[in-house]
Amino acid sequence: MTTHPDFSSPRIAILGGGPGGYEAAMVAASLGAQVTIIERAGLGGSAVLTDVVPSKTLIATADLMTRVAEAGELGVKFDVDGGDFVPVMRADLKHINDRLLNLARSQSKDISDGLAQQGVRILAGSGRLLDDHTIEVVTAEGTETVEADTILLAVGAHPRELPTARPDGERILNWTQIYNLDELPEDLIVVGSGVTGAEFASAYNGLGSKVTLISSRDRVLPGSDVDAAVVLEEVFERRGVRVLSRSRAEQVERTDDGVVVTLSDGSKVTGSHCLLCLGSIPNTAGIGLEEAGVAVSESGHIKVDGVSRTTAPNIYAAGDCTGVLPLASVAAMQGRIAVAHFMGDAVTPLKLHQVASNIFTSPEIANVGVSEAEIESGKYQGDVVKLSLRSNARAKMRNNKDGFVKIFARKGSGTVIGGVVVGPNASELIFPISIAVKQKLHVDDVASTFTVYPSLTGSISEAARRLHVHM
């Protein structure tokens, strides 16, 4: 059947219910549009169901176990019936995975309920563009055609695989399958040292697995701040994570009781399980992009401009399928910008240098704005101050030894243009630096703002003070 909604308000069809899709749907509905969202797997998309929410929930458990394991230095002792026996801490992986999957489903339902309350029509099914105004949707009941004044594509991405390393969901896994395990991997090999690989290596090390991280580059987190990567590698070494740098996995095979990974130099690494973290591929094949006039890059990502427009006049795109930045926050912002632009609302184009991001390793690594590499290359003229958390009173009290605060200020003017935080809850601590970057605050504005004593934010204020230029 074909739907024919009331034409008195704009009709927006959204293909994909992840952060780019559902955030756009909420904004569009609040602005008076008639919104239909099409999603095949569940509202929230991979971010909620198989990626961000599950992984960060797993990491929260691992982080607690890491803190408890190091609690002895704070004078915390574990006695049983008054004796000297110290109980062994153990991760109940089935309980952990059941909890995180239930939490993901609950979050998905909350999003679905919120959209329904806003009057958004939710269609469960797979969609394909027929032209720049029409989506054909295959549902459990049959085929339906959705017509719209504008279309937003938020179709996401899926894990990249190697022909010589096919996941089987039991011993060889991608990051969507890892939550099916009931027993903690005794000896986990993680292939890929980018953000996802580093996070899972850190998490499973905290949960008690023996972890080997295979990195094709000189160091872990090759795209991140060098000082931050060095801190993480030092922590990995101290906690027993084995990092094989400049090593490329050519093949992963299953054995009777585990896996064997063959490296490009012919050497082999054996373990009980292998987790593949090899990046992602956009879900753009076979959805009618060519018929609708939507151009894609060589990698298959949809080309968009600063307000999320594609090369088709009525079609926008948001999220991982655009290849802009694979972050839920960026997807959501792209979706909101697209709706605001189409609806004629006030709109500010996406500015990537204002995007704050976080790597949920232990310790966490957060950054915003200009990078130190860009300053060193001469792209930006900036001054840099770095303060170790070892000198921070609150960090000492909590036995936080790993990390630092780094702030970048524009040379001459003293405007805050970027920063990096490495330490506990860096994802929260980066926010004041993000505000400074977004609002173009002077280092003196940050330095003269009261912080609590003692606090980790005190190091942010202190770093800003050290960037003060005497006039």
XYZ file of N, CA, C and O in Angstrom, residues 257-347:
364
model
N 40.581 -26.018 20.345
C 40.272 -25.380 21.626
C 40.591 -23.887 21.645
O 40.766 -23.292 22.703
N 40.680 -23.264 20.477
C 41.001 -21.847 20.462
C 41.174 -21.299 19.062
O 40.480 -21.711 18.121
N 42.114 -20.357 18.925
C 42.364 -19.715 17.636
C 43.868 -19.562 17.426
O 44.649 -19.542 18.385
N 44.244 -19.442 16.161
C 45.631 -19.120 15.831
C 45.602 -17.990 14.812
O 44.875 -18.041 13.819
N 46.367 -16.925 15.110
C 46.461 -15.758 14.231
C 47.820 -15.785 13.549
O 48.855 -15.822 14.225
N 47.808 -15.791 12.220
C 49.052 -15.764 11.455
C 49.362 -14.326 11.053
O 48.519 -13.647 10.464
N 50.554 -13.865 11.401
C 50.970 -12.500 11.092
C 51.661 -12.451 9.733
O 52.036 -13.478 9.165
N 51.841 -11.237 9.221
C 52.393 -11.065 7.880
C 53.828 -11.567 7.760
O 54.282 -11.885 6.663
N 54.551 -11.649 8.892
C 55.922 -12.168 8.839
C 55.973 -13.692 8.969
O 57.056 -14.285 9.045
N 54.781 -14.307 9.027
C 54.711 -15.756 9.111
C 54.617 -16.310 10.514
O 54.302 -17.495 10.697
N 54.869 -15.469 11.516
C 54.770 -15.943 12.908
C 53.317 -16.131 13.292
O 52.405 -15.565 12.676
N 53.090 -16.926 14.339
C 51.728 -17.253 14.757
C 51.514 -16.886 16.224
O 52.433 -17.010 17.046
N 50.305 -16.450 16.523
C 49.906 -16.112 17.888
C 48.693 -16.967 18.223
O 47.720 -16.997 17.456
N 48.750 -17.675 19.331
C 47.618 -18.536 19.716
C 46.887 -17.956 20.922
O 47.475 -17.283 21.771
N 45.596 -18.228 20.979
C 44.778 -17.771 22.095
C 43.490 -18.566 22.159
O 43.255 -19.468 21.341
N 42.650 -18.229 23.122
C 41.371 -18.927 23.249
C 40.301 -18.308 22.347
O 39.418 -19.000 21.840
N 40.394 -16.963 22.150
C 39.416 -16.242 21.332
C 40.127 -15.131 20.572
O 41.185 -14.652 21.011
N 39.513 -14.680 19.480
C 40.040 -13.549 18.720
C 38.921 -12.546 18.454
O 37.846 -12.931 17.973
N 39.180 -11.295 18.783
C 38.223 -10.214 18.530
C 38.772 -9.334 17.414
O 39.869 -8.788 17.523
N 38.000 -9.190 16.345
C 38.421 -8.404 15.188
C 37.890 -6.973 15.289
O 36.673 -6.760 15.366
N 38.805 -6.022 15.308
C 38.439 -4.602 15.362
C 39.138 -3.909 14.195
O 40.163 -3.234 14.369
N 38.594 -4.097 13.004
C 39.262 -3.700 11.768
C 38.572 -2.531 11.079
O 38.724 -2.342 9.873
N 37.824 -1.749 11.826
C 37.106 -0.644 11.209
C 35.734 -1.059 10.718
O 35.274 -2.180 10.978
N 35.080 -0.171 10.010
C 33.705 -0.446 9.577
C 33.475 -0.055 8.129
O 34.247 0.701 7.539
N 32.394 -0.591 7.568
C 32.000 -0.331 6.178
C 30.594 0.269 6.193
O 29.695 -0.271 6.864
N 30.370 1.385 5.475
C 29.038 2.007 5.482
C 27.979 1.108 4.854
O 28.261 0.379 3.895
N 26.779 1.171 5.400
C 25.656 0.354 4.899
C 24.977 1.045 3.716
O 23.768 1.302 3.731
N 25.769 1.340 2.686
C 25.228 2.123 1.570
C 24.997 1.312 0.298
O 24.442 1.832 -0.673
N 25.403 0.045 0.287
C 25.221 -0.782 -0.918
C 23.770 -1.263 -1.018
O 23.157 -1.648 -0.025
N 23.227 -1.205 -2.205
C 21.908 -1.781 -2.456
C 20.733 -1.037 -1.879
O 19.664 -1.614 -1.688
N 20.896 0.269 -1.593
C 19.750 1.017 -1.038
C 19.271 2.100 -1.999
O 18.561 3.023 -1.602
N 19.655 1.982 -3.269
C 19.114 2.869 -4.292
C 19.731 4.251 -4.368
O 19.107 5.187 -4.886
N 20.950 4.407 -3.900
C 21.576 5.732 -3.906
C 21.758 6.263 -5.325
O 21.512 7.438 -5.605
N 22.196 5.394 -6.222
C 22.455 5.830 -7.602
C 21.174 6.300 -8.279
O 21.152 7.340 -8.944
N 20.093 5.549 -8.067
C 18.800 5.916 -8.672
C 18.314 7.276 -8.166
O 17.638 8.011 -8.894
N 18.656 7.588 -6.940
C 18.196 8.849 -6.352
C 19.167 10.000 -6.594
O 18.890 11.132 -6.215
N 20.328 9.706 -7.203
C 21.298 10.762 -7.483
C 22.182 11.135 -6.315
O 22.679 12.268 -6.235
N 22.390 10.182 -5.391
C 23.233 10.432 -4.215
C 24.644 9.909 -4.488
O 24.837 8.716 -4.721
N 25.615 10.793 -4.462
C 27.001 10.418 -4.747
C 27.681 9.849 -3.506
O 27.419 10.290 -2.381
N 28.546 8.861 -3.742
C 29.329 8.278 -2.649
C 30.817 8.366 -2.996
O 31.197 8.502 -4.160
N 31.651 8.278 -1.957
C 33.099 8.296 -2.148
C 33.584 6.905 -2.548
O 32.794 5.946 -2.598
N 34.886 6.782 -2.788
C 35.449 5.478 -3.155
C 35.236 4.448 -2.055
O 35.104 3.260 -2.312
N 35.190 4.901 -0.814
C 35.000 3.997 0.319
C 33.532 3.621 0.536
O 33.215 2.827 1.423
N 32.630 4.220 -0.274
C 31.206 3.923 -0.149
C 30.459 4.846 0.785
O 29.258 4.676 1.005
N 31.152 5.848 1.346
C 30.488 6.804 2.236
C 29.709 7.843 1.430
O 30.141 8.257 0.341
N 28.580 8.276 1.958
C 27.752 9.278 1.293
C 28.398 10.652 1.447
O 28.756 11.059 2.553
N 28.540 11.361 0.350
C 29.151 12.691 0.389
C 28.139 13.720 0.890
O 27.011 13.787 0.375
N 28.541 14.495 1.910
C 27.656 15.530 2.461
C 28.428 16.836 2.637
O 29.656 16.827 2.731
N 27.669 17.929 2.702
C 28.289 19.224 2.989
C 28.111 19.567 4.470
O 27.704 18.716 5.267
N 28.393 20.809 4.842
C 28.362 21.206 6.257
C 26.984 21.197 6.882
O 26.871 21.209 8.118
N 25.929 21.185 6.054
C 24.573 21.115 6.609
C 23.920 19.774 6.281
O 22.701 19.647 6.247
N 24.746 18.767 6.011
C 24.321 17.370 5.828
C 23.616 17.081 4.512
O 23.015 16.020 4.358
N 23.696 18.003 3.533
C 23.070 17.759 2.239
C 23.918 16.793 1.409
O 25.140 16.873 1.410
N 23.235 15.927 0.675
C 23.903 15.062 -0.297
C 23.862 15.754 -1.666
O 23.425 16.905 -1.778
N 24.273 15.038 -2.706
C 24.207 15.601 -4.061
C 22.798 15.564 -4.648
O 22.556 16.138 -5.707
N 21.873 14.895 -3.978
C 20.464 14.898 -4.397
C 19.753 16.045 -3.675
O 19.952 16.232 -2.473
N 18.934 16.818 -4.377
C 18.380 18.052 -3.793
C 17.526 17.863 -2.546
O 17.496 18.741 -1.694
N 16.836 16.746 -2.410
C 15.925 16.573 -1.272
C 16.422 15.554 -0.251
O 15.658 15.140 0.617
N 17.669 15.137 -0.386
C 18.167 14.063 0.480
C 19.355 14.538 1.306
O 20.299 15.127 0.780
N 19.266 14.266 2.601
C 20.341 14.560 3.552
C 20.892 13.227 4.076
O 20.275 12.174 3.902
N 22.032 13.284 4.737
C 22.594 12.064 5.345
C 23.327 12.431 6.625
O 23.856 13.540 6.771
N 23.342 11.480 7.564
C 23.968 11.719 8.866
C 24.566 10.426 9.401
O 24.085 9.328 9.097
N 25.612 10.566 10.188
C 26.158 9.422 10.910
C 27.295 8.704 10.212
O 27.934 9.228 9.294
N 27.525 7.461 10.630
C 28.674 6.693 10.157
C 28.656 6.464 8.643
O 29.703 6.248 8.043
N 27.487 6.501 8.025
C 27.416 6.286 6.573
C 28.026 7.452 5.797
O 28.296 7.333 4.600
N 28.275 8.590 6.475
C 28.867 9.743 5.796
C 30.386 9.769 5.926
O 31.054 10.516 5.198
N 30.918 9.023 6.874
C 32.365 8.994 7.046
C 32.951 10.284 7.590
O 34.160 10.495 7.514
N 32.123 11.166 8.139
C 32.632 12.445 8.660
C 33.446 12.204 9.932
O 34.630 12.487 9.990
N 32.828 11.700 10.953
C 33.497 11.263 12.187
C 32.603 10.184 12.792
O 31.422 10.443 13.024
N 33.131 9.001 13.067
C 32.279 7.907 13.550
C 31.952 8.028 15.044
O 32.350 7.218 15.864
N 31.201 9.072 15.372
C 30.812 9.325 16.762
C 29.300 9.513 16.829
O 28.717 10.193 15.973
N 28.683 8.944 17.868
C 27.232 9.100 18.034
C 26.857 10.569 18.165
O 25.831 11.013 17.640
N 27.687 11.345 18.856
C 27.401 12.767 19.050
C 27.418 13.523 17.727
O 26.604 14.432 17.502
N 28.339 13.152 16.834
C 28.419 13.799 15.522
C 27.225 13.393 14.658
O 26.628 14.227 13.973
N 26.851 12.111 14.706
C 25.680 11.644 13.963
C 24.436 12.421 14.390
O 23.658 12.897 13.549
N 24.254 12.556 15.705
C 23.092 13.275 16.229
C 23.102 14.732 15.786
O 22.070 15.290 15.381
N 24.273 15.360 15.835
C 24.379 16.761 15.416
C 24.102 16.902 13.922
O 23.393 17.819 13.492
N 24.625 15.980 13.111
C 24.357 16.015 11.667
C 22.863 15.897 11.387
O 22.328 16.592 10.517
N 22.195 14.995 12.121
C 20.760 14.821 11.938
C 19.977 16.056 12.320
O 19.056 16.485 11.595
N 20.337 16.660 13.456
C 19.638 17.879 13.900
C 19.865 19.028 12.910
O 18.952 19.791 12.600
N 21.118 19.156 12.414
C 21.435 20.214 11.450
C 20.629 20.032 10.165
O 20.097 20.987 9.597
N 20.525 18.775 9.695
C 19.773 18.488 8.472
C 18.329 18.940 8.602
O 17.784 19.599 7.702
N 17.704 18.590 9.719
C 16.303 18.955 9.926
C 16.138 20.468 10.015
O 15.236 21.054 9.404
N 17.031 21.109 10.774
C 16.948 22.568 10.912
C 17.087 23.248 9.551
O 16.358 24.195 9.234
N 17.982 22.737 8.722
C 18.190 23.335 7.395
C 16.960 23.154 6.516
O 16.488 24.104 5.881
N 16.425 21.946 6.495
C 15.257 21.686 5.668
C 14.041 22.487 6.136
O 13.283 23.026 5.326
N 13.869 22.585 7.461
C 12.695 23.246 8.025
C 12.833 24.770 8.061
O 11.907 25.472 8.458
N 14.009 25.277 7.681
C 14.196 26.728 7.683
C 14.437 27.293 9.060
O 14.276 28.497 9.290
N 14.837 26.436 10.000
C 15.150 26.884 11.358
C 16.589 27.421 11.383
O 17.355 27.229 10.448
N 16.938 28.093 12.458
C 18.312 28.587 12.599
C 19.278 27.406 12.552
O 19.060 26.396 13.226
N 20.337 27.533 11.760
C 21.245 26.412 11.577
C 22.692 26.898 11.550
O 22.996 27.924 10.949
